CSV table of N, CA and C in Angstrom, one decimal:
chain,number,residue,atom,x,y,z
A,602,MET,N,-33.6,-55.6,-95.2
A,602,MET,CA,-33.1,-56.8,-94.4
A,602,MET,C,-32.4,-56.3,-93.2
A,603,PHE,N,-32.7,-56.9,-92.1
A,603,PHE,CA,-32.0,-56.5,-90.8
A,603,PHE,C,-30.7,-57.3,-90.6
A,604,ARG,N,-29.8,-56.7,-89.9
A,604,ARG,CA,-28.6,-57.4,-89.5
A,604,ARG,C,-29.0,-58.3,-88.3
A,605,LEU,N,-28.6,-59.6,-88.3
A,605,LEU,CA,-29.0,-60.5,-87.3
A,605,LEU,C,-27.8,-61.0,-86.5
A,606,GLU,N,-27.9,-60.9,-85.2
A,606,GLU,CA,-26.9,-61.4,-84.3
A,606,GLU,C,-27.5,-62.5,-83.4
A,607,VAL,N,-26.7,-63.5,-83.1
A,607,VAL,CA,-27.1,-64.6,-82.2
A,607,VAL,C,-26.2,-64.6,-81.1
A,608,SER,N,-26.7,-64.6,-79.8
A,608,SER,CA,-25.9,-64.6,-78.7
A,608,SER,C,-25.0,-65.8,-78.6
A,609,PRO,N,-23.8,-65.7,-78.1
A,609,PRO,CA,-22.9,-66.9,-78.0
A,609,PRO,C,-23.5,-68.1,-77.3
A,610,GLU,N,-24.3,-67.7,-76.2
A,610,GLU,CA,-24.9,-68.8,-75.4
A,610,GLU,C,-26.0,-69.5,-76.3
A,611,THR,N,-26.7,-68.8,-77.1
A,611,THR,CA,-27.7,-69.4,-77.9
A,611,THR,C,-27.1,-70.3,-79.0
A,612,ARG,N,-26.0,-69.7,-79.6
A,612,ARG,CA,-25.3,-70.5,-80.6
A,612,ARG,C,-24.8,-71.8,-80.1
A,613,ASN,N,-24.2,-71.8,-78.8
A,613,ASN,CA,-23.8,-73.0,-78.2
A,613,ASN,C,-24.9,-74.0,-77.9
A,614,GLU,N,-26.0,-73.5,-77.5
A,614,GLU,CA,-27.2,-74.3,-77.2
A,614,GLU,C,-27.7,-75.0,-78.5
A,615,VAL,N,-27.7,-74.3,-79.6
A,615,VAL,CA,-28.2,-74.8,-80.9
A,615,VAL,C,-27.3,-76.0,-81.3
A,616,VAL,N,-25.9,-75.8,-81.2
A,616,VAL,CA,-25.0,-76.8,-81.5
A,616,VAL,C,-25.1,-78.0,-80.6
A,617,ALA,N,-25.2,-77.8,-79.3
A,617,ALA,CA,-25.4,-78.9,-78.4
A,617,ALA,C,-26.7,-79.7,-78.6
A,618,LEU,N,-27.7,-79.0,-78.9
A,618,LEU,CA,-29.0,-79.6,-79.2
A,618,LEU,C,-28.9,-80.5,-80.4
A,619,ALA,N,-28.3,-79.9,-81.5
A,619,ALA,CA,-28.2,-80.6,-82.7
A,619,ALA,C,-27.4,-81.9,-82.5
A,620,ILE,N,-26.3,-81.9,-81.7
A,620,ILE,CA,-25.5,-83.1,-81.5
A,620,ILE,C,-26.3,-84.1,-80.7
A,621,GLU,N,-27.1,-83.6,-79.7
A,621,GLU,CA,-27.9,-84.5,-78.9
A,621,GLU,C,-29.0,-85.2,-79.8
A,622,LEU,N,-29.6,-84.4,-80.6
A,622,LEU,CA,-30.7,-85.0,-81.5
A,622,LEU,C,-30.0,-86.0,-82.5
A,623,GLU,N,-28.9,-85.7,-83.0
A,623,GLU,CA,-28.2,-86.6,-83.9
A,623,GLU,C,-27.8,-87.9,-83.2
A,624,LEU,N,-27.4,-87.8,-82.0
A,624,LEU,CA,-27.0,-89.0,-81.2
A,624,LEU,C,-28.2,-89.9,-81.0
A,625,ASN,N,-29.4,-89.3,-80.7
A,625,ASN,CA,-30.6,-90.0,-80.4
A,625,ASN,C,-31.3,-90.6,-81.7
A,626,ARG,N,-31.1,-89.9,-82.8
A,626,ARG,CA,-31.8,-90.3,-84.0
A,626,ARG,C,-31.0,-89.8,-85.2
A,627,SER,N,-30.4,-90.7,-86.0
A,627,SER,CA,-29.6,-90.3,-87.1
A,627,SER,C,-30.3,-89.4,-88.1
A,628,GLY,N,-29.7,-88.3,-88.4
A,628,GLY,CA,-30.2,-87.4,-89.4
A,628,GLY,C,-31.1,-86.3,-88.8
A,629,PHE,N,-31.4,-86.4,-87.5
A,629,PHE,CA,-32.3,-85.5,-86.9
A,629,PHE,C,-31.6,-84.2,-86.5
A,630,GLY,N,-30.3,-84.3,-86.1
A,630,GLY,CA,-29.6,-83.1,-85.8
A,630,GLY,C,-29.4,-82.2,-87.1
A,631,GLU,N,-29.1,-82.8,-88.2
A,631,GLU,CA,-29.0,-82.1,-89.4
A,631,GLU,C,-30.3,-81.4,-89.8
A,632,LYS,N,-31.4,-82.1,-89.6
A,632,LYS,CA,-32.8,-81.5,-89.9
A,632,LYS,C,-33.0,-80.3,-89.0
A,633,PHE,N,-32.6,-80.4,-87.8
A,633,PHE,CA,-32.8,-79.3,-86.8
A,633,PHE,C,-32.0,-78.1,-87.3
A,634,ILE,N,-30.7,-78.3,-87.7
A,634,ILE,CA,-29.9,-77.2,-88.1
A,634,ILE,C,-30.5,-76.5,-89.4
A,635,ARG,N,-31.0,-77.3,-90.3
A,635,ARG,CA,-31.6,-76.7,-91.5
A,635,ARG,C,-32.8,-75.9,-91.1
A,636,ALA,N,-33.7,-76.4,-90.2
A,636,ALA,CA,-34.9,-75.7,-89.8
A,636,ALA,C,-34.5,-74.4,-89.0
A,637,TYR,N,-33.4,-74.5,-88.2
A,637,TYR,CA,-32.9,-73.3,-87.5
A,637,TYR,C,-32.4,-72.3,-88.5
A,638,GLU,N,-31.7,-72.7,-89.5
A,638,GLU,CA,-31.1,-71.7,-90.5
A,638,GLU,C,-32.3,-71.1,-91.3
A,639,GLN,N,-33.3,-71.8,-91.6
A,639,GLN,CA,-34.5,-71.3,-92.3
A,639,GLN,C,-35.2,-70.2,-91.4
A,640,THR,N,-35.2,-70.5,-90.1
A,640,THR,CA,-35.9,-69.6,-89.2
A,640,THR,C,-35.0,-68.3,-89.1
A,641,ILE,N,-33.7,-68.4,-89.1
A,641,ILE,CA,-32.8,-67.3,-89.0
A,641,ILE,C,-33.1,-66.4,-90.3
A,642,ILE,N,-33.2,-67.0,-91.4
A,642,ILE,CA,-33.4,-66.2,-92.7
A,642,ILE,C,-34.8,-65.5,-92.6
A,643,LEU,N,-35.8,-66.1,-92.0
A,643,LEU,CA,-37.1,-65.5,-91.9
A,643,LEU,C,-36.9,-64.3,-90.9
A,644,LEU,N,-36.2,-64.4,-89.9
A,644,LEU,CA,-36.0,-63.3,-88.9
A,644,LEU,C,-35.3,-62.1,-89.6
A,645,GLU,N,-34.3,-62.4,-90.4
A,645,GLU,CA,-33.6,-61.3,-91.1
A,645,GLU,C,-34.5,-60.5,-92.0
A,646,HIS,N,-35.5,-61.2,-92.6
A,646,HIS,CA,-36.4,-60.5,-93.6
A,646,HIS,C,-37.7,-60.0,-92.9
A,647,TYR,N,-38.2,-60.7,-91.9
A,647,TYR,CA,-39.5,-60.4,-91.4
A,647,TYR,C,-39.5,-60.4,-89.8
A,648,PRO,N,-38.7,-59.6,-89.2
A,648,PRO,CA,-38.6,-59.7,-87.7
A,648,PRO,C,-39.8,-59.3,-87.0
A,649,PHE,N,-40.7,-58.5,-87.6
A,649,PHE,CA,-41.9,-58.0,-86.9
A,649,PHE,C,-43.1,-59.0,-87.2
A,650,SER,N,-42.9,-60.1,-87.8
A,650,SER,CA,-44.0,-61.0,-88.1
A,650,SER,C,-44.5,-61.8,-86.9
A,651,ASN,N,-43.8,-61.7,-85.8
A,651,ASN,CA,-44.2,-62.4,-84.6
A,651,ASN,C,-44.6,-61.3,-83.5
A,652,ARG,N,-45.6,-61.6,-82.8
A,652,ARG,CA,-46.1,-60.6,-81.8
A,652,ARG,C,-45.2,-60.4,-80.7
A,653,LEU,N,-45.3,-59.2,-80.0
A,653,LEU,CA,-44.6,-59.0,-78.8
A,653,LEU,C,-45.0,-59.9,-77.7
A,654,ARG,N,-44.1,-60.4,-76.9
A,654,ARG,CA,-44.5,-61.3,-75.9
A,654,ARG,C,-44.3,-60.7,-74.5
A,655,TYR,N,-43.1,-60.3,-74.2
A,655,TYR,CA,-42.7,-59.8,-72.9
A,655,TYR,C,-41.6,-58.8,-73.0
A,656,ARG,N,-41.7,-57.6,-72.5
A,656,ARG,CA,-40.7,-56.6,-72.5
A,656,ARG,C,-40.0,-56.5,-73.9
A,657,LYS,N,-40.7,-56.3,-74.9
A,657,LYS,CA,-40.2,-56.0,-76.3
A,657,LYS,C,-39.6,-57.3,-76.9
A,658,SER,N,-39.7,-58.4,-76.3
A,658,SER,CA,-39.2,-59.7,-76.8
A,658,SER,C,-40.3,-60.3,-77.7
A,659,ARG,N,-39.8,-61.1,-78.6
A,659,ARG,CA,-40.7,-61.8,-79.5
A,659,ARG,C,-40.2,-63.3,-79.6
A,660,ALA,N,-41.0,-64.2,-80.1
A,660,ALA,CA,-40.6,-65.6,-80.2
A,660,ALA,C,-41.0,-66.1,-81.5
A,661,ILE,N,-40.2,-67.0,-82.1
A,661,ILE,CA,-40.5,-67.7,-83.3
A,661,ILE,C,-40.2,-69.2,-83.1
A,662,GLN,N,-41.1,-70.0,-83.5
A,662,GLN,CA,-40.9,-71.4,-83.4
A,662,GLN,C,-40.0,-72.0,-84.5
A,663,ILE,N,-39.1,-72.9,-84.2
A,663,ILE,CA,-38.3,-73.5,-85.2
A,663,ILE,C,-39.2,-74.6,-85.8
A,664,PRO,N,-39.5,-74.5,-87.1
A,664,PRO,CA,-40.5,-75.5,-87.7
A,664,PRO,C,-40.2,-76.9,-87.5
A,665,LYS,N,-41.2,-77.7,-87.2
A,665,LYS,CA,-41.1,-79.1,-87.0
A,665,LYS,C,-40.4,-79.5,-85.7
A,666,PHE,N,-40.0,-78.6,-84.9
A,666,PHE,CA,-39.4,-78.8,-83.6
A,666,PHE,C,-40.0,-78.0,-82.5
A,667,SER,N,-40.0,-78.5,-81.3
A,667,SER,CA,-40.6,-77.9,-80.1
A,667,SER,C,-39.7,-76.9,-79.4
A,668,TYR,N,-39.1,-76.0,-80.2
A,668,TYR,CA,-38.2,-75.0,-79.7
A,668,TYR,C,-38.5,-73.7,-80.3
A,669,LEU,N,-38.3,-72.7,-79.4
A,669,LEU,CA,-38.5,-71.3,-79.8
A,669,LEU,C,-37.2,-70.5,-79.7
A,670,LEU,N,-37.1,-69.5,-80.6
A,670,LEU,CA,-36.0,-68.6,-80.5
A,670,LEU,C,-36.6,-67.3,-79.9
A,671,ILE,N,-36.1,-66.8,-78.9
A,671,ILE,CA,-36.5,-65.6,-78.3
A,671,ILE,C,-35.6,-64.5,-78.8
A,672,TYR,N,-36.2,-63.4,-79.3
A,672,TYR,CA,-35.4,-62.3,-79.9
A,672,TYR,C,-36.0,-60.9,-79.6
A,673,LYS,N,-35.1,-59.9,-79.9
A,673,LYS,CA,-35.6,-58.5,-79.8
A,673,LYS,C,-35.2,-57.8,-81.1
A,674,VAL,N,-36.0,-56.9,-81.5
A,674,VAL,CA,-35.8,-56.1,-82.7
A,674,VAL,C,-35.3,-54.7,-82.3
A,675,TYR,N,-34.2,-54.3,-82.8
A,675,TYR,CA,-33.7,-53.0,-82.6
A,675,TYR,C,-33.8,-52.2,-83.9
A,676,ARG,N,-33.3,-51.0,-83.9
A,676,ARG,CA,-33.5,-50.1,-85.1
A,676,ARG,C,-33.0,-50.8,-86.4
A,677,ASP,N,-31.8,-51.4,-86.3
A,677,ASP,CA,-31.2,-51.9,-87.5
A,677,ASP,C,-30.8,-53.4,-87.4
A,678,ALA,N,-31.1,-54.0,-86.2
A,678,ALA,CA,-30.6,-55.4,-86.0
A,678,ALA,C,-31.7,-56.2,-85.2
A,679,VAL,N,-31.5,-57.5,-85.3
A,679,VAL,CA,-32.3,-58.5,-84.6
A,679,VAL,C,-31.3,-59.2,-83.7
A,680,LEU,N,-31.6,-59.3,-82.4
A,680,LEU,CA,-30.7,-60.1,-81.5
A,680,LEU,C,-31.4,-61.3,-81.0
A,681,VAL,N,-30.9,-62.5,-81.4
A,681,VAL,CA,-31.5,-63.7,-80.9
A,681,VAL,C,-30.9,-64.0,-79.5
A,682,GLN,N,-31.7,-64.0,-78.5
A,682,GLN,CA,-31.2,-64.1,-77.1
A,682,GLN,C,-31.2,-65.5,-76.5
A,683,LYS,N,-32.2,-66.3,-76.9
A,683,LYS,CA,-32.3,-67.6,-76.2
A,683,LYS,C,-33.0,-68.6,-77.1
A,684,LEU,N,-32.7,-69.9,-76.8
A,684,LEU,CA,-33.3,-71.0,-77.4
A,684,LEU,C,-34.0,-71.8,-76.3
A,685,ILE,N,-35.3,-71.9,-76.3
A,685,ILE,CA,-36.0,-72.6,-75.2
A,685,ILE,C,-37.0,-73.6,-75.8
A,686,HIS,N,-37.3,-74.6,-75.0
A,686,HIS,CA,-38.3,-75.6,-75.3
A,686,HIS,C,-39.7,-75.0,-75.1
A,687,VAL,N,-40.6,-75.3,-75.9
A,687,VAL,CA,-42.0,-74.7,-75.8
A,687,VAL,C,-42.7,-75.0,-74.5
A,688,LYS,N,-42.3,-76.1,-73.8
A,688,LYS,CA,-43.0,-76.4,-72.5
A,688,LYS,C,-42.5,-75.7,-71.3
A,689,ARG,N,-41.4,-75.0,-71.5
A,689,ARG,CA,-40.8,-74.2,-70.4
A,689,ARG,C,-41.7,-73.0,-70.1
A,690,SER,N,-41.7,-72.4,-69.0
A,690,SER,CA,-42.4,-71.2,-68.7
A,690,SER,C,-41.8,-70.0,-69.4
A,691,LEU,N,-42.6,-69.5,-70.4
A,691,LEU,CA,-42.1,-68.4,-71.2
A,691,LEU,C,-41.8,-67.2,-70.4
A,692,ARG,N,-42.7,-66.8,-69.5
A,692,ARG,CA,-42.4,-65.6,-68.7
A,692,ARG,C,-41.1,-65.7,-68.0
A,693,LYS,N,-40.8,-66.8,-67.4
A,693,LYS,CA,-39.6,-67.0,-66.6
A,693,LYS,C,-38.4,-66.9,-67.6
A,694,GLN,N,-38.5,-67.4,-68.8
A,694,GLN,CA,-37.4,-67.4,-69.7
A,694,GLN,C,-37.1,-66.0,-70.3
A,695,TYR,N,-38.2,-65.2,-70.4
A,695,TYR,CA,-38.0,-63.9,-70.9
A,695,TYR,C,-37.3,-63.0,-69.9
A,696,LYS,N,-37.5,-63.3,-68.6
A,696,LYS,CA,-36.9,-62.5,-67.6
A,696,LYS,C,-35.4,-62.7,-67.4
A,697,SER,N,-35.0,-63.9,-67.6
A,697,SER,CA,-33.6,-64.2,-67.4
A,697,SER,C,-32.7,-63.9,-68.6
């Protein structure tokens, strides 16, 4: 199992999105957090299960939501760098 780190920016974006989803539809923010946590567990155990996308970055979709986690795998750790909506330009997101 790999050590997993989530950037502070990504952590803040996840919380903000969960709050926004909850305000728009009761219970949806909680569902998002559960799906996010399941995705994090998958990354800890199977970080290489997603193909390389751009400059050694990979992406995994949060189940049932239109959001991706962009991450990199290092020797003993996985670093989650960004949370993005699937309709955004992926190449542009990987660069920043």
